[in-house]
Amino acid sequence: MILPRYDRRCGWYEQLDSVSDFPEITTDTHVDVLVIGAGFVGCAAARRMAENRPDAQVLLIDAIKVGQGASGRNSGFVIDQPHKRDLESHDETLKQKIVRLNRVAVEYLETQIERYGINCHWSHAGKYQAAVGPRGEQHLAHYESLLNKGGETYHCLSKAEMRDVFGTDFYSAAIHTPGGALMQPAALMRGLADNMPKNVQVAERTAVQAITRTSQGFEVRTGKARIQCRQLILGTNIFTAELGFMRDRILPIMTFASMTAPLNDEQMQRYGGRLDWGITPADHGGTTLRMTQDRRLIVRNSYRYAHDYNTPQELIPTIAARHREAFDQRYPQLNDVAFEYTWGGASGLSANFETYFGELEQNIFASCCDQSVGAARGTISGMMLADMAAGLKTDLLRDMQQVSGNPSRLPPRPLLRIGVPLRLAYERFKSRSEV
């Protein structure tokens, strides 16, 4: 069994001032609900279950430290607008439900941030989508038409506005959508875990080795203990396959990011743009770019088939060189600004771009195949899994079921090891002008 591991490279996590410690489960334990995986899905599911059933004992466990996994490694976007493929659906009602669910997730997270004073650089900065040249502009025009069709608010930036916000003339066109938020993901995950309801116990470094069904529910074996529970909620992302579920449905794809050191005052003058914004590329294969509230620029591009689920350290220099090239193209005036961190983070895709949400088996609930939009999607999925497990029937749960699908079966893994890298290389070649 492959388990999550931490490589001490993720810039979001490494810059945290201090991190609390949740002890490993070392003695046999009985709980009502066990939530495996303390990312966006798991944290939302544990909290919501505690809210739904305040008398229930809920245990939230993670194989590593909270914030070190995929949820703490993303680019810090909490989107309200669905991904472009969801926007392309011909069912306007379905798209409206996706947006509604995402906005509920944003509000749910913001409520906790305000209530507990979580310092995670949360802001309603919205999101930019930008193009570099003709290929990207074509994608951006299509995106604009979809926004118009859905009656969504947006703003097309002029060249002067792009220069004022981004500090670069590199982009040829950009659209700003005002919904959604930006944040520091590792800080958010730590804050959520640190402020769980009283009937939620959190445990770190508690990796699951086996799950067995019993007459009373389940026995979950970890490295040092056995956990008895009545219900299981899986927030295990791509590692769901390692637990024996969705083995031939989840395609683990890793993307990489590099983060600079904070810009000093003189470098900020040369930069000339604003703080606290984020760009996603109009072309799927392009580059994501962020400027944080604390003056760090982040570049994200490059993909690999994560058949081993974790980040091969020998790839880091090559990836960092690609990020350097993309950075220098955008900010030649900042060639003395060094990257401080380079890391990878994996998400779960499916061959037909469908997400999974529901009851895998009796009393085993899961959300898989987030399609790289895990912050909002993961949060609302965790909330609704808890509602489903608690036997609640709500409009949000019904909408969640309607916008979810059935991920198609993947080819055998030996074929994926050959085919996926070739496809990723082809997509990178097609999108080379936008990287």
PDB file of C-alpha atoms in Angstrom, residues 159-168 271-274:
ATOM      1  CA  LYS A 159      -4.088  46.527 -21.464  1.00  0.00           C
ATOM      2  CA  ALA A 160      -3.565  49.364 -18.991  1.00  0.00           C
ATOM      3  CA  GLU A 161      -5.663  47.599 -16.348  1.00  0.00           C
ATOM      4  CA  MET A 162      -3.739  44.359 -16.807  1.00  0.00           C
ATOM      5  CA  ARG A 163      -0.455  46.212 -16.424  1.00  0.00           C
ATOM      6  CA  ASP A 164      -1.735  47.953 -13.289  1.00  0.00           C
ATOM      7  CA  VAL A 165      -2.921  44.728 -11.620  1.00  0.00           C
ATOM      8  CA  PHE A 166      -0.376  42.141 -12.798  1.00  0.00           C
ATOM      9  CA  GLY A 167       2.735  44.314 -13.115  1.00  0.00           C
ATOM     10  CA  THR A 168       3.446  42.911 -16.582  1.00  0.00           C
ATOM     11  CA  TYR A 271       7.176  44.930 -10.080  1.00  0.00           C
ATOM     12  CA  GLY A 272       4.696  47.819 -10.178  1.00  0.00           C
ATOM     13  CA  GLY A 273       1.537  45.720  -9.814  1.00  0.00           C
ATOM     14  CA  ARG A 274      -0.899  45.009  -7.017  1.00  0.00           C
TER      15      ARG A 274
END
